[in-house]
Amino acid sequence: MTNHSLPDESPEYEPAAASSPVPVGLQLAFFALGFLALIYLDSQAGGFNGKVYEPFDSYEVVQEVQPQLNVDPRFEQGRLAYMTYCFACHQADGGGLAGSYPPLAESDWVNDENPERMLRVIMNGLTGPITVNGEAWNVSAQMPAFGMAISDNEELAALVTFVRGQKEWGNEASEVTAEEVEAVRNETMARGMTPWTEEALREAMEP
Amino acid sequence: MNNGAALFLGLLFAMACSWFAFVGAPQWQFGQEIPYTDEATGKVFPVDRGGAAKRGHDVYRQNGCFECHTQQVRQQSYRFSLVVDEWGTNVQQTLREFPEVSLVVSNEEVALPPVPYLLFDDLTLREAKDYQRRRTESGTQLRRVNHPVGPDIARWGARRTVGLDYLLDRPVMLGDRRFGPDLSNIGNRQPDPRLLLLQLYQPRLRNEDSVMPSYPFLFESLEATEENEAEALRHQGEFVKDGRGRLIAPKPEAHDLAAYLLSLRLDEPVFEAPGLGIEASDPESEATEEQSD
């Protein structure tokens, strides 16, 4: 294309398309369409998260509809504490060991309506002959004090709730709150590591 | 061509755009997926196929099963039911909160029905959450249970398929046509390898109108002797025989393929597709199962 002269000046004019700009209105329309398309894509794409599939809209919804397992976190916390502190002697099934450690499963110490006696035992320990479910236990071992080791009231409450509520062992006593634990802790603080005897417990708990 | 450079750049741009949309973006979305280990149970998902099932994957590929069978299940929506795990201790209050519950009378004693008790079925997420929020005063514990729904799920899958399911497949054989049923959950729907082998030897034994090709070359014919009978295919209690009255026994490839098919299961829920892992029943295949036993 060397001929730059105007058409009416030159007979050998070769037609060429002039470049005319795209109308502003059309440009805006394209822009708007593109924008809407992107909004649509964004709303349908689940945040472009690889874990979000149809029919879920967002990661939060996927999280929300995860199967709800039938576990109570407090109960599980208690189970963990039991396995840490008590399991060695009272065993995983709460059955204890004949002749050495009395059972917690179906024990009247555990299933007492009032958790106070059990809490006292855990705080300061227990020694001497005792009766569990009417059966006399006179073992050489003694139950150590856990008041210092388990200093978190909530953890101890969860532990006791677990032991008292463990249906697999046949226990079905009420839950215990951190306040109840704290009350017993304040009362037994002075006793320190001196273990209770059954006799001493009866005296201490008499109104 | 006087605008070569512009043309080249334009083409490059167009290719780059589609590359980013179809290769780059999915890689960015799914590229980091690794098998995950459930911390509570120590289970790994997905499990790598070993031995026979791994070889069967190649047999599946060689015979082009993916030309007619897909391995992808979609989910349209989800529904929820509410299950009671524990009733409140105050029966009066519980009954006030759950007028839907009818008491159970036994030994002259009136009691709440035994748990777990299915209280509501077929709720939307919002309805289920509303119930859960409202009914708490009596201490009754409601658990939400998911039900993935959709035509695919009703027929073939316990849940939808997700990227994780194919993580260890080389190559991934999703399939793009459904002449036959989807196979991503066949190991769960059809757990009997003998029926799968029968399907491979002659699909019309199980379904007269089947248009699935038969794969006789995965089988060999054996002398009709007693010791060969253990291996031989049976149909409705009788031995399957070829034209010369000889028994039919699967070759190792057929066993491998069956092992591969059995490894295709969707009964384990994953995070992306939370589900029950319930068995989806396929009325058609159940009918044929009964026939051929």
Coordinates of C-alpha atoms in Angstrom, one line a residue:
Chain A
M1 CA 0.0 0.0 0.0
T2 CA 2.0 2.8 -1.3
N3 CA -0.8 4.9 -2.7
H4 CA -1.9 7.4 0.0
S5 CA -3.8 9.8 -2.3
L6 CA -7.5 10.5 -1.9
P7 CA -10.0 8.5 -4.0
D8 CA -11.2 11.3 -6.2
E9 CA -7.7 12.3 -7.0
S10 CA -6.6 8.9 -8.2
P11 CA -8.4 6.5 -10.5
E12 CA -6.3 3.5 -9.4
Y13 CA -7.6 3.7 -5.9
E14 CA -7.6 0.3 -4.2
P15 CA -10.5 0.0 -1.6
A16 CA -9.5 -0.6 1.9
A17 CA -11.5 -0.9 5.1
A18 CA -11.2 2.1 7.3
S19 CA -10.8 1.3 11.0
S20 CA -13.7 2.9 12.8
P21 CA -13.8 2.7 16.6
V22 CA -16.3 0.3 18.3
P23 CA -19.2 2.4 19.6
V24 CA -18.8 3.4 23.2
G25 CA -22.3 1.9 24.1
L26 CA -21.3 -1.5 22.7
Q27 CA -18.0 -1.4 24.6
L28 CA -19.9 -0.7 27.8
A29 CA -22.4 -3.4 27.1
F30 CA -19.6 -5.9 26.6
F31 CA -17.9 -4.8 29.8
A32 CA -21.2 -5.1 31.7
L33 CA -21.8 -8.6 30.3
G34 CA -18.3 -9.7 31.2
F35 CA -18.7 -8.3 34.7
L36 CA -22.0 -10.2 35.2
A37 CA -20.5 -13.4 33.8
L38 CA -17.7 -13.1 36.4
I39 CA -20.1 -12.5 39.2
Y40 CA -22.1 -15.5 38.2
L41 CA -18.9 -17.6 38.0
D42 CA -17.8 -16.5 41.4
S43 CA -21.2 -17.2 43.0
Q44 CA -21.3 -20.7 41.4
A45 CA -17.7 -21.7 42.0
G46 CA -17.8 -22.3 45.8
G47 CA -14.9 -19.8 46.3
F48 CA -12.8 -21.8 43.8
N49 CA -12.1 -24.2 46.6
G50 CA -11.0 -27.7 45.6
K51 CA -13.0 -29.2 48.5
V52 CA -16.3 -27.6 47.5
Y53 CA -18.5 -29.7 45.1
E54 CA -22.0 -29.4 43.9
P55 CA -24.5 -29.0 45.5
F56 CA -22.6 -27.0 48.2
D57 CA -22.1 -23.2 47.8
S58 CA -19.2 -22.7 50.1
Y59 CA -16.6 -24.3 52.3
E60 CA -18.6 -23.3 55.4
V61 CA -21.6 -25.2 54.3
V62 CA -19.5 -28.3 53.6
Q63 CA -18.1 -28.0 57.1
E64 CA -21.5 -27.5 58.6
V65 CA -23.0 -30.7 57.1
Q66 CA -20.2 -33.0 58.2
P67 CA -21.7 -36.0 59.8
Q68 CA -22.3 -35.3 63.5
L69 CA -20.7 -38.0 65.5
N70 CA -22.4 -39.0 68.7
V71 CA -19.6 -37.9 71.0
D72 CA -19.7 -35.4 73.7
P73 CA -16.5 -33.4 73.9
R74 CA -16.6 -33.1 77.7
F75 CA -17.1 -36.9 78.0
E76 CA -14.1 -37.4 75.7
Q77 CA -12.0 -35.0 77.8
G78 CA -13.0 -37.0 80.8
R79 CA -12.1 -40.3 79.1
L80 CA -8.6 -38.9 78.2
A81 CA -8.1 -37.7 81.8
Y82 CA -9.2 -41.2 83.1
M83 CA -6.7 -42.9 80.8
T84 CA -4.0 -40.5 82.1
Y85 CA -4.5 -40.7 85.8
C86 CA -6.7 -43.6 86.9
F87 CA -6.4 -46.3 84.2
A88 CA -3.2 -47.8 85.6
C89 CA -4.9 -49.1 88.8
H90 CA -8.7 -49.1 88.1
Q91 CA -8.1 -50.5 84.5
A92 CA -9.7 -49.5 81.2
D93 CA -13.0 -51.2 81.9
G94 CA -13.2 -49.7 85.4
G95 CA -13.2 -53.2 86.8
G96 CA -10.2 -52.7 89.0
L97 CA -8.0 -55.7 90.0
A98 CA -9.3 -58.3 92.4
G99 CA -7.3 -58.1 95.6
S100 CA -5.5 -54.8 94.8
Y101 CA -7.7 -52.1 93.3
P102 CA -11.5 -51.9 93.9
P103 CA -13.7 -51.4 90.9
L104 CA -15.2 -48.1 89.8
A105 CA -17.8 -49.9 87.6
E106 CA -21.1 -50.0 89.4
S107 CA -19.3 -49.0 92.6
D108 CA -21.6 -47.3 95.2
W109 CA -18.8 -44.8 95.9
V110 CA -19.0 -43.6 92.3
N111 CA -22.7 -43.8 91.8
D112 CA -23.6 -41.9 94.9
E113 CA -26.2 -39.2 94.2
N114 CA -23.8 -36.8 95.8
P115 CA -20.3 -36.8 94.2
E116 CA -18.7 -35.3 97.3
R117 CA -17.3 -38.5 98.8
M118 CA -15.7 -39.5 95.5
L119 CA -14.3 -36.0 95.0
R120 CA -12.7 -36.1 98.4
V121 CA -11.2 -39.5 97.7
I122 CA -9.6 -38.1 94.5
M123 CA -8.4 -34.9 96.2
N124 CA -6.6 -36.5 99.1
G125 CA -6.4 -40.3 98.5
L126 CA -7.8 -43.2 100.4
T127 CA -6.4 -45.9 102.6
G128 CA -7.4 -48.5 105.1
P129 CA -10.3 -51.0 104.9
I130 CA -13.3 -49.9 102.9
T131 CA -16.6 -51.4 101.8
V132 CA -17.5 -51.3 98.1
N133 CA -21.0 -52.5 97.3
G134 CA -21.2 -54.2 100.7
E135 CA -18.0 -56.1 100.0
A136 CA -15.1 -55.5 102.3
W137 CA -11.8 -54.5 100.7
N138 CA -8.7 -54.4 102.8
V139 CA -5.9 -53.9 100.3
S140 CA -2.2 -53.0 101.0
A141 CA -2.1 -50.5 98.2
Q142 CA -3.5 -47.0 98.8
M143 CA -5.2 -44.6 96.5
P144 CA -2.9 -41.7 95.9
A145 CA -4.0 -38.0 96.2
F146 CA -4.8 -36.3 92.8
G147 CA -5.8 -32.9 94.1
M148 CA -2.4 -31.4 93.1
A149 CA -1.9 -33.4 89.9
I150 CA -5.3 -32.4 88.5
S151 CA -5.3 -28.7 89.4
D152 CA -7.9 -27.7 86.7
N153 CA -11.4 -27.9 88.2
E154 CA -13.0 -28.3 84.8
E155 CA -10.7 -31.2 83.9
L156 CA -11.4 -33.0 87.1
A157 CA -15.1 -32.4 86.7
A158 CA -15.0 -33.9 83.3
L159 CA -13.1 -36.9 84.6
V160 CA -15.6 -37.5 87.4
T161 CA -18.5 -37.0 85.0
F162 CA -17.0 -39.5 82.7
V163 CA -16.5 -42.1 85.4
R164 CA -20.0 -41.5 86.8
G165 CA -21.7 -41.4 83.4
Q166 CA -19.9 -44.3 81.7
K167 CA -22.8 -46.5 80.8
E168 CA -20.6 -49.2 79.4
W169 CA -19.5 -49.9 82.9
G170 CA -23.0 -49.7 84.2
N171 CA -22.6 -46.3 85.8
E172 CA -25.4 -43.8 85.4
A173 CA -24.9 -41.0 88.0
S174 CA -25.4 -37.3 87.5
E175 CA -22.9 -34.9 85.9
V176 CA -20.5 -32.9 88.0
T177 CA -19.7 -29.2 87.6
A178 CA -16.4 -27.4 88.1
E179 CA -18.1 -25.4 90.9
E180 CA -18.8 -28.6 92.8
V181 CA -15.2 -29.6 92.4
E182 CA -14.0 -26.2 93.5
A183 CA -16.1 -26.3 96.7
V184 CA -14.7 -29.7 97.6
R185 CA -11.2 -28.6 96.7
N186 CA -11.4 -25.6 99.0
E187 CA -12.7 -27.7 101.8
T188 CA -10.0 -30.4 101.5
M189 CA -7.1 -28.2 100.6
A190 CA -5.7 -28.2 104.2
R191 CA -5.6 -32.0 104.3
G192 CA -3.0 -32.1 101.5
M193 CA -1.7 -35.5 100.8
T194 CA -3.0 -37.2 103.9
P195 CA -5.3 -40.0 102.6
W196 CA -8.8 -40.4 103.9
T197 CA -10.0 -43.5 105.7
E198 CA -13.6 -44.5 105.4
E199 CA -14.1 -43.5 109.0
A200 CA -12.6 -40.1 108.5
L201 CA -14.7 -39.5 105.5
R202 CA -17.9 -40.3 107.3
E203 CA -17.0 -37.8 110.1
A204 CA -15.9 -35.1 107.7
M205 CA -19.1 -35.3 105.7
E206 CA -21.5 -35.4 108.6
P207 CA -23.4 -32.1 108.7
Chain B
M1 CA 0.7 -12.3 5.6
N2 CA 1.6 -8.9 6.7
N3 CA 0.6 -9.1 10.4
G4 CA 2.3 -12.3 11.3
A5 CA 3.5 -11.1 14.7
A6 CA 0.0 -10.0 15.8
L7 CA -1.5 -13.2 14.5
F8 CA 1.0 -15.3 16.4
L9 CA 0.6 -13.3 19.6
G10 CA -3.2 -13.5 19.3
L11 CA -3.2 -17.2 18.8
L12 CA -0.7 -17.6 21.7
F13 CA -3.0 -15.5 23.9
A14 CA -6.1 -17.6 23.0
M15 CA -4.2 -20.8 23.7
A16 CA -2.8 -19.4 26.9
C17 CA -6.3 -18.4 28.1
S18 CA -7.7 -21.9 27.5
W19 CA -4.6 -23.5 29.0
F20 CA -5.1 -21.5 32.2
A21 CA -8.8 -22.2 32.3
F22 CA -8.6 -26.0 31.7
V23 CA -5.2 -27.0 32.9
G24 CA -3.8 -24.2 35.1
A25 CA -6.8 -23.5 37.2
P26 CA -7.7 -27.2 38.0
Q27 CA -4.1 -27.8 38.8
W28 CA -4.2 -24.9 41.2
Q29 CA -7.5 -26.2 42.7
F30 CA -6.6 -29.9 43.0
G31 CA -2.9 -30.1 42.5
Q32 CA -2.1 -30.3 46.2
E33 CA -4.5 -33.1 47.0
I34 CA -2.9 -35.9 49.0
P35 CA -4.4 -39.0 50.5
Y36 CA -5.5 -38.1 54.0
T37 CA -5.3 -40.0 57.2
D38 CA -8.2 -39.9 59.6
E39 CA -6.6 -39.0 62.9
A40 CA -9.2 -40.8 65.0
T41 CA -9.2 -44.1 63.3
G42 CA -5.9 -44.0 61.5
K43 CA -7.6 -44.9 58.2
V44 CA -6.1 -43.7 55.0
F45 CA -8.2 -42.6 52.0
P46 CA -8.0 -43.4 49.2
V47 CA -6.3 -46.8 49.6
D48 CA -3.8 -47.6 46.9
R49 CA -4.8 -50.7 45.0
G50 CA -2.4 -53.6 45.2
G51 CA -1.9 -56.9 43.5
A52 CA -4.8 -58.2 41.5
A53 CA -6.9 -55.0 41.6
K54 CA -4.0 -53.0 40.3
R55 CA -3.5 -55.4 37.4
G56 CA -7.3 -55.4 36.9
H57 CA -7.2 -51.7 36.3
D58 CA -5.1 -52.4 33.2
V59 CA -7.4 -55.1 32.0
Y60 CA -10.3 -52.6 32.4
R61 CA -8.3 -50.2 30.3
Q62 CA -7.3 -52.7 27.6
N63 CA -10.9 -53.8 27.1
G64 CA -12.3 -50.3 26.8
C65 CA -14.9 -50.8 29.6
F66 CA -14.8 -47.0 30.0
E67 CA -16.3 -46.6 26.5
C68 CA -19.6 -47.7 28.0
H69 CA -19.2 -47.3 31.7
T70 CA -18.6 -44.1 33.7
Q71 CA -17.1 -43.8 37.1
Q72 CA -18.6 -40.6 38.2
V73 CA -21.6 -40.0 40.3
R74 CA -23.2 -36.6 40.7
Q75 CA -25.2 -35.3 43.6
Q76 CA -28.1 -32.9 43.1
S77 CA -28.9 -31.9 46.6
Y78 CA -29.0 -33.2 50.2
R79 CA -31.5 -33.9 52.8
F80 CA -31.3 -34.5 56.5
S81 CA -33.0 -36.5 59.1
L82 CA -32.8 -36.0 62.8
V83 CA -32.0 -38.8 65.1
V84 CA -32.5 -38.7 68.9
D85 CA -29.5 -40.1 70.8
E86 CA -30.7 -39.3 74.2
W87 CA -34.1 -38.2 75.6
G88 CA -34.3 -35.5 78.1
T89 CA -34.7 -36.6 81.7
N90 CA -37.9 -34.7 82.2
V91 CA -40.5 -36.7 80.3
Q92 CA -43.2 -34.1 80.5
Q93 CA -41.0 -31.4 79.1
T94 CA -39.7 -33.7 76.4
L95 CA -43.2 -34.5 75.3
R96 CA -44.1 -30.8 75.2
E97 CA -41.1 -30.3 72.9
F98 CA -41.7 -33.3 70.7
P99 CA -45.5 -33.6 70.1
E100 CA -44.5 -35.9 67.2
V101 CA -43.3 -38.7 69.5
S102 CA -45.7 -41.4 70.5
L103 CA -45.0 -43.1 73.8
V104 CA -44.3 -46.8 74.0
V105 CA -46.3 -48.9 76.4
S106 CA -44.8 -52.1 77.7
N107 CA -45.4 -54.0 81.0
E108 CA -48.0 -51.3 82.0
E109 CA -45.2 -48.8 81.8
V110 CA -45.3 -45.8 79.6
A111 CA -41.9 -44.7 78.3
L112 CA -40.3 -42.8 75.5
P113 CA -39.3 -44.9 72.6
P114 CA -35.8 -46.5 72.6
V115 CA -32.9 -44.6 71.2
P116 CA -31.5 -44.0 68.6
Y117 CA -34.9 -42.9 67.4
L118 CA -35.6 -41.4 64.0
L119 CA -37.6 -38.3 64.7
F120 CA -37.7 -36.5 61.4
D121 CA -36.9 -37.5 57.9
D122 CA -36.3 -35.6 54.7
L123 CA -35.6 -32.1 56.1
T124 CA -33.7 -29.3 54.5
L125 CA -30.6 -28.0 56.2
R126 CA -32.4 -24.9 57.5
E127 CA -35.3 -26.9 58.9
A128 CA -33.0 -29.4 60.5
K129 CA -31.0 -26.6 62.1
D130 CA -34.2 -24.9 63.3
Y131 CA -35.3 -28.0 65.0
Q132 CA -31.9 -28.5 66.6
R133 CA -31.9 -25.0 67.9
R134 CA -35.4 -25.0 69.2
R135 CA -35.5 -28.3 71.0
T136 CA -32.9 -28.1 73.6
E137 CA -34.6 -27.3 76.9
S138 CA -35.4 -30.8 77.9
G139 CA -31.8 -31.9 77.3
T140 CA -32.8 -34.1 74.4
Q141 CA -30.0 -34.6 72.0
L142 CA -30.7 -34.4 68.3
R143 CA -28.2 -35.6 65.7
R144 CA -28.3 -34.5 62.1
V145 CA -27.8 -37.3 59.5
N146 CA -27.0 -36.5 55.9
H147 CA -28.6 -38.0 52.9
P148 CA -27.1 -37.1 49.6
V149 CA -29.8 -37.2 46.9
G150 CA -30.0 -37.2 43.2
P151 CA -30.9 -39.6 40.4
D152 CA -27.3 -40.8 40.1
I153 CA -27.1 -41.5 43.8
A154 CA -30.4 -43.3 43.9
R155 CA -29.2 -45.7 41.2
W156 CA -25.5 -46.2 41.7
G157 CA -23.7 -44.4 44.5
A158 CA -23.8 -44.0 48.2
R159 CA -22.3 -40.5 47.7
R160 CA -21.0 -38.4 44.9
T161 CA -17.5 -38.9 43.5
V162 CA -14.9 -36.3 44.3
G163 CA -11.3 -35.6 43.1
L164 CA -9.9 -37.6 45.9
D165 CA -11.4 -40.8 44.7
Y166 CA -9.2 -40.8 41.6
L167 CA -6.1 -39.6 43.2
L168 CA -4.2 -42.9 42.8
D169 CA -5.7 -43.9 39.5
R170 CA -3.2 -44.0 36.5
P171 CA -4.9 -43.2 34.2
V172 CA -8.1 -41.9 35.4
M173 CA -11.0 -43.5 33.5
L174 CA -14.0 -41.4 34.2
G175 CA -15.8 -42.4 31.0
D176 CA -18.0 -40.1 29.1
R177 CA -20.9 -42.3 28.0
R178 CA -23.3 -44.3 30.0
F179 CA -24.4 -47.2 27.8
G180 CA -24.1 -49.3 30.9
P181 CA -24.5 -48.4 34.6
D182 CA -22.0 -46.4 36.4
L183 CA -19.4 -48.6 38.0
S184 CA -17.8 -46.3 40.7
N185 CA -19.7 -48.1 43.4
I186 CA -20.0 -51.5 41.8
G187 CA -17.9 -53.3 44.5
N188 CA -20.5 -52.1 47.0
R189 CA -23.6 -52.8 44.9
Q190 CA -22.5 -56.2 43.6
P191 CA -20.0 -57.6 46.1
D192 CA -20.2 -61.2 44.7
P193 CA -17.2 -61.8 42.4
R194 CA -19.0 -64.8 40.8
L195 CA -21.8 -62.6 39.4
L196 CA -19.2 -60.1 38.1
L197 CA -17.4 -62.9 36.3
L198 CA -20.7 -64.2 34.9
Q199 CA -21.4 -60.7 33.6
L200 CA -18.0 -60.6 31.8
Y201 CA -18.3 -64.1 30.3
Q202 CA -21.9 -63.6 28.9
P203 CA -23.9 -60.6 30.0
R204 CA -27.1 -62.1 28.6
L205 CA -27.0 -64.8 31.2
R206 CA -28.0 -62.2 33.7
N207 CA -30.0 -59.9 31.6
E208 CA -31.5 -61.2 28.3
D209 CA -31.5 -57.8 26.6
S210 CA -28.0 -56.8 27.6
V211 CA -26.1 -55.0 24.9
M212 CA -22.8 -55.4 26.7
P213 CA -20.3 -57.4 24.7
S214 CA -19.1 -60.7 26.1
Y215 CA -15.5 -61.2 26.9
P216 CA -15.0 -64.9 26.4
F217 CA -11.3 -64.5 25.8
L218 CA -10.9 -63.7 29.5
F219 CA -12.0 -67.3 30.2
E220 CA -10.8 -70.7 29.2
S221 CA -12.6 -73.9 28.7
L222 CA -11.7 -76.9 30.8
E223 CA -12.4 -80.7 30.7
A224 CA -15.6 -81.4 32.6
T225 CA -13.9 -83.2 35.4
E226 CA -14.6 -83.0 39.1
E227 CA -11.4 -81.2 40.1
N228 CA -12.2 -78.5 37.5
E229 CA -15.6 -77.9 38.9
A230 CA -14.4 -75.7 41.8
E231 CA -13.1 -73.0 39.4
A232 CA -16.0 -73.3 36.9
L233 CA -18.7 -70.7 36.4
R234 CA -22.1 -71.4 37.5
H235 CA -25.4 -69.8 36.7
Q236 CA -28.6 -70.5 38.7
G237 CA -27.0 -73.5 40.3
E238 CA -25.8 -75.1 37.0
F239 CA -22.4 -75.1 35.4
V240 CA -22.0 -72.8 32.4
K241 CA -20.8 -74.9 29.5
D242 CA -19.5 -73.9 26.1
G243 CA -20.7 -75.5 22.8
R244 CA -18.6 -78.7 23.3
G245 CA -20.0 -79.2 26.8
R246 CA -16.8 -78.1 28.5
L247 CA -16.6 -76.1 31.7
I248 CA -15.7 -72.4 31.7
A249 CA -13.2 -71.1 34.1
P250 CA -11.9 -67.5 34.5
K251 CA -8.3 -66.8 33.4
P252 CA -6.1 -64.7 35.8
E253 CA -7.0 -61.6 33.9
A254 CA -10.7 -62.1 34.6
H255 CA -10.0 -62.6 38.3
D256 CA -7.9 -59.4 38.2
L257 CA -10.7 -57.5 36.6
A258 CA -13.2 -58.7 39.1
A259 CA -10.8 -57.7 41.9
Y260 CA -10.6 -54.3 40.4
L261 CA -14.4 -54.0 40.1
L262 CA -14.7 -55.0 43.7
S263 CA -12.2 -52.3 44.7
L264 CA -14.6 -49.6 43.3
R265 CA -16.5 -48.5 46.3
L266 CA -18.1 -45.3 47.5
D267 CA -19.2 -46.3 50.9
E268 CA -16.6 -44.3 52.8
P269 CA -17.8 -40.8 53.2
V270 CA -15.2 -38.1 52.6
F271 CA -15.1 -34.5 53.7
E272 CA -16.1 -33.1 50.3
A273 CA -19.1 -35.4 50.0
P274 CA -20.3 -36.0 53.6
G275 CA -22.7 -38.9 53.5
L276 CA -23.9 -41.8 55.4
G277 CA -22.2 -44.4 53.4
I278 CA -25.5 -46.2 53.1
E279 CA -25.9 -48.8 50.4
A280 CA -27.8 -47.5 47.5
S281 CA -30.0 -50.2 46.2
D282 CA -30.5 -50.7 42.5
P283 CA -33.8 -52.5 42.0
E284 CA -32.8 -53.8 38.6
S285 CA -29.5 -55.4 39.6
E286 CA -31.2 -56.9 42.7
A287 CA -33.8 -58.6 40.6
T288 CA -31.1 -60.1 38.4
E289 CA -29.1 -61.2 41.4
E290 CA -32.0 -63.2 42.7
Q291 CA -32.4 -64.9 39.4
S292 CA -28.9 -66.0 39.0
D293 CA -28.2 -67.4 42.5

